[in-house]
Coordinates of C-alpha atoms in Angstrom, one line a residue:
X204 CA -7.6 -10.6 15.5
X205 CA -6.3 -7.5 13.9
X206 CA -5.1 -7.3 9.9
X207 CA -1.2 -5.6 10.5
X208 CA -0.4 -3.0 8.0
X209 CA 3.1 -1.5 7.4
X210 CA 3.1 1.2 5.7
X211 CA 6.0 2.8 3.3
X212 CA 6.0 6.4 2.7
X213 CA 8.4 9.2 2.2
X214 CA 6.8 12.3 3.6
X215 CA 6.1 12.1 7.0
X216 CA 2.5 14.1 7.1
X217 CA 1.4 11.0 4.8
X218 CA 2.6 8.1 7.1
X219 CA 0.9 10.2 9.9
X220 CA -2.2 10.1 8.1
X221 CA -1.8 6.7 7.1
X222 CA -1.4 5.8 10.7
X223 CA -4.7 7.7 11.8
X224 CA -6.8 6.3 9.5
X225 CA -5.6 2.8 10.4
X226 CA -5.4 3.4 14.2
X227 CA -8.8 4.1 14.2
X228 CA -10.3 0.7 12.7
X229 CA -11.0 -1.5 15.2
X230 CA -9.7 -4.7 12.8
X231 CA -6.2 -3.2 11.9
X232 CA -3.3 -2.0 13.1
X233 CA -0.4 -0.6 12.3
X234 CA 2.6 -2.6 12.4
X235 CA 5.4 -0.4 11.1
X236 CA 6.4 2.2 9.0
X237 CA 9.7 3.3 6.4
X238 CA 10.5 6.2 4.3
X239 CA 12.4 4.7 1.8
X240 CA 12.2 0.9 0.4
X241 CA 15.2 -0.5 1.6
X242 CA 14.2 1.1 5.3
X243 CA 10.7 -1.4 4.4
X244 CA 13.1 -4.5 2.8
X245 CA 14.9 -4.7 6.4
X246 CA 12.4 -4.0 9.0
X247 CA 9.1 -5.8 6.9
X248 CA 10.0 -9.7 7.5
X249 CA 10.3 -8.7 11.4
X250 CA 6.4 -6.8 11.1
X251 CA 4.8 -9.7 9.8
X252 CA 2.8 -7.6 8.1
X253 CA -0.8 -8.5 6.6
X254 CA -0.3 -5.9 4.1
X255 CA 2.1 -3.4 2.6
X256 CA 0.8 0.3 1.8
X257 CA 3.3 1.7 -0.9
X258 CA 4.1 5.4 -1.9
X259 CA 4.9 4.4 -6.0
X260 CA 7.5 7.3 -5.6
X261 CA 10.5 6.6 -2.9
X262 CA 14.2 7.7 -2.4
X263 CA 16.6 5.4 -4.0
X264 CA 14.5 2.6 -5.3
X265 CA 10.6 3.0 -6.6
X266 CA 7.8 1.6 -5.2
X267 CA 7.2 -0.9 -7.9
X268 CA 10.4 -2.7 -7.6
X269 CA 9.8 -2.8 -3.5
X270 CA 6.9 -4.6 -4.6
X271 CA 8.6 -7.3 -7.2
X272 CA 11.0 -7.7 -4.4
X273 CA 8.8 -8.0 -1.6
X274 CA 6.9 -10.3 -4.1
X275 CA 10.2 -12.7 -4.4
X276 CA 11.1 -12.3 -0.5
X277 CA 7.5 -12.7 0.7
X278 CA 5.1 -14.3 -1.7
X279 CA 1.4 -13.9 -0.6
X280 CA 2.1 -10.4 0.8
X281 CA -0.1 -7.9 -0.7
X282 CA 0.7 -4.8 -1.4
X283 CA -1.7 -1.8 -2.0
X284 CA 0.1 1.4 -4.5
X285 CA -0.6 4.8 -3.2
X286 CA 0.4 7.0 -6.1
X287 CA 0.0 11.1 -6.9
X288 CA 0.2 9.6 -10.5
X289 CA -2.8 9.5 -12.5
X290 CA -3.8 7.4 -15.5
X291 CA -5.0 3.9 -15.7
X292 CA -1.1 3.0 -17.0
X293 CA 0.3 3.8 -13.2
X294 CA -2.4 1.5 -11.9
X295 CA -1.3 -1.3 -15.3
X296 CA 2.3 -0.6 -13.8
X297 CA 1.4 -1.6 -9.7
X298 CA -0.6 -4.5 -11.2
X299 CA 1.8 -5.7 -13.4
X300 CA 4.7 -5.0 -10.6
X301 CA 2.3 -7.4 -8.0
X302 CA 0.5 -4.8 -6.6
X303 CA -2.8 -6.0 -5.6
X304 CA -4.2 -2.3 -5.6
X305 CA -4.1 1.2 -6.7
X306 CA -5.1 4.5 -5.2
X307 CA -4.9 7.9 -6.6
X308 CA -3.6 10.5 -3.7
X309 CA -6.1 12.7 -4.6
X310 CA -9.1 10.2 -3.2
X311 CA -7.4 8.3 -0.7
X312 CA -8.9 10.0 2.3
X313 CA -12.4 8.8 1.1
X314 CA -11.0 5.4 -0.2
X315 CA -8.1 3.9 2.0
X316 CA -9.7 1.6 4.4
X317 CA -12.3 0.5 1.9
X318 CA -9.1 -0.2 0.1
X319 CA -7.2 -2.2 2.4
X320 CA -10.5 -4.0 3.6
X321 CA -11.1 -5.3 0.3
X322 CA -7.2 -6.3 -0.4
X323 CA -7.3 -8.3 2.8
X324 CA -10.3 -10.4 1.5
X325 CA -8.0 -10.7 -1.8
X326 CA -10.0 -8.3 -4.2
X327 CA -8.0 -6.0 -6.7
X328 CA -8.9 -2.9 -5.7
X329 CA -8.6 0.2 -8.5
X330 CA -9.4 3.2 -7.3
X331 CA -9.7 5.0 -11.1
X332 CA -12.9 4.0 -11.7
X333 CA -14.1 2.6 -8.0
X334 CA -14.1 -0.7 -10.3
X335 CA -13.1 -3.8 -7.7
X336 CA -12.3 -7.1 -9.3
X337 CA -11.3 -10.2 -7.9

């Protein structure tokens, strides 16, 4: 059975990307896709998503507070931060918001599916360091 992932993201070349990458694992799948948080609030409960992949920086409301909402509306749904913010405070912030990940942009070709692999087993996955913790 295939892990679904829905993935929110503002700039399309990103959700294309995104949707490769997970395309071409044979255990996932993608399940849907919104540029802006409130697109992902109305259209994730029908997904059934396994996970959420979420840009930290969206049109109207952040990443982070998608999260704490998703968090309220759908608890047990994790959610994996893709941010172009470094610093181990943005990763503090995802964590702290329920994120159960963090990825820098700059590394997330090399790192994504290791990523989401290791969030669907219910790791924390930072990708700062390469450091995994469960």
């Amino acid at each position: 059975m295939k892990s679904r992932i829905f993935v929110v993201e503002d700039h399309d070349v990103m959700r294309e990307a995104y949707r490769m990458a997970i395309e071409i694992e044979p255990d996932l799948e993608l399940c849907g896709t919104a540029g802006t948080a409130q697109e992902a609030l109305d259209a994730i409960a029908a997904a059934a998503p396994d996970l959420v992949l979420v840009d930290v920086s969206l049109p109207g409301m952040s990443g982070l507070e998608l999260i704490e909402r998703l968090r309220q509306a759908h608890p047990g749904l994790p959610a994996l931060v893709v941010s172009g913010h470094h610093g181990a405070v943005y990763a503090e912030r995802a964590l702290a918001a329920g994120a159960r990940g963090y990825l820098d942009k700059k590394g997330v070709a090399t790192v994504l599916l290791d990523a989401i692999h290791r969030v669907l087993e219910g790791e924390i996955y930072l990708s700062e360091d390469g450091r995994t913790r469960s």
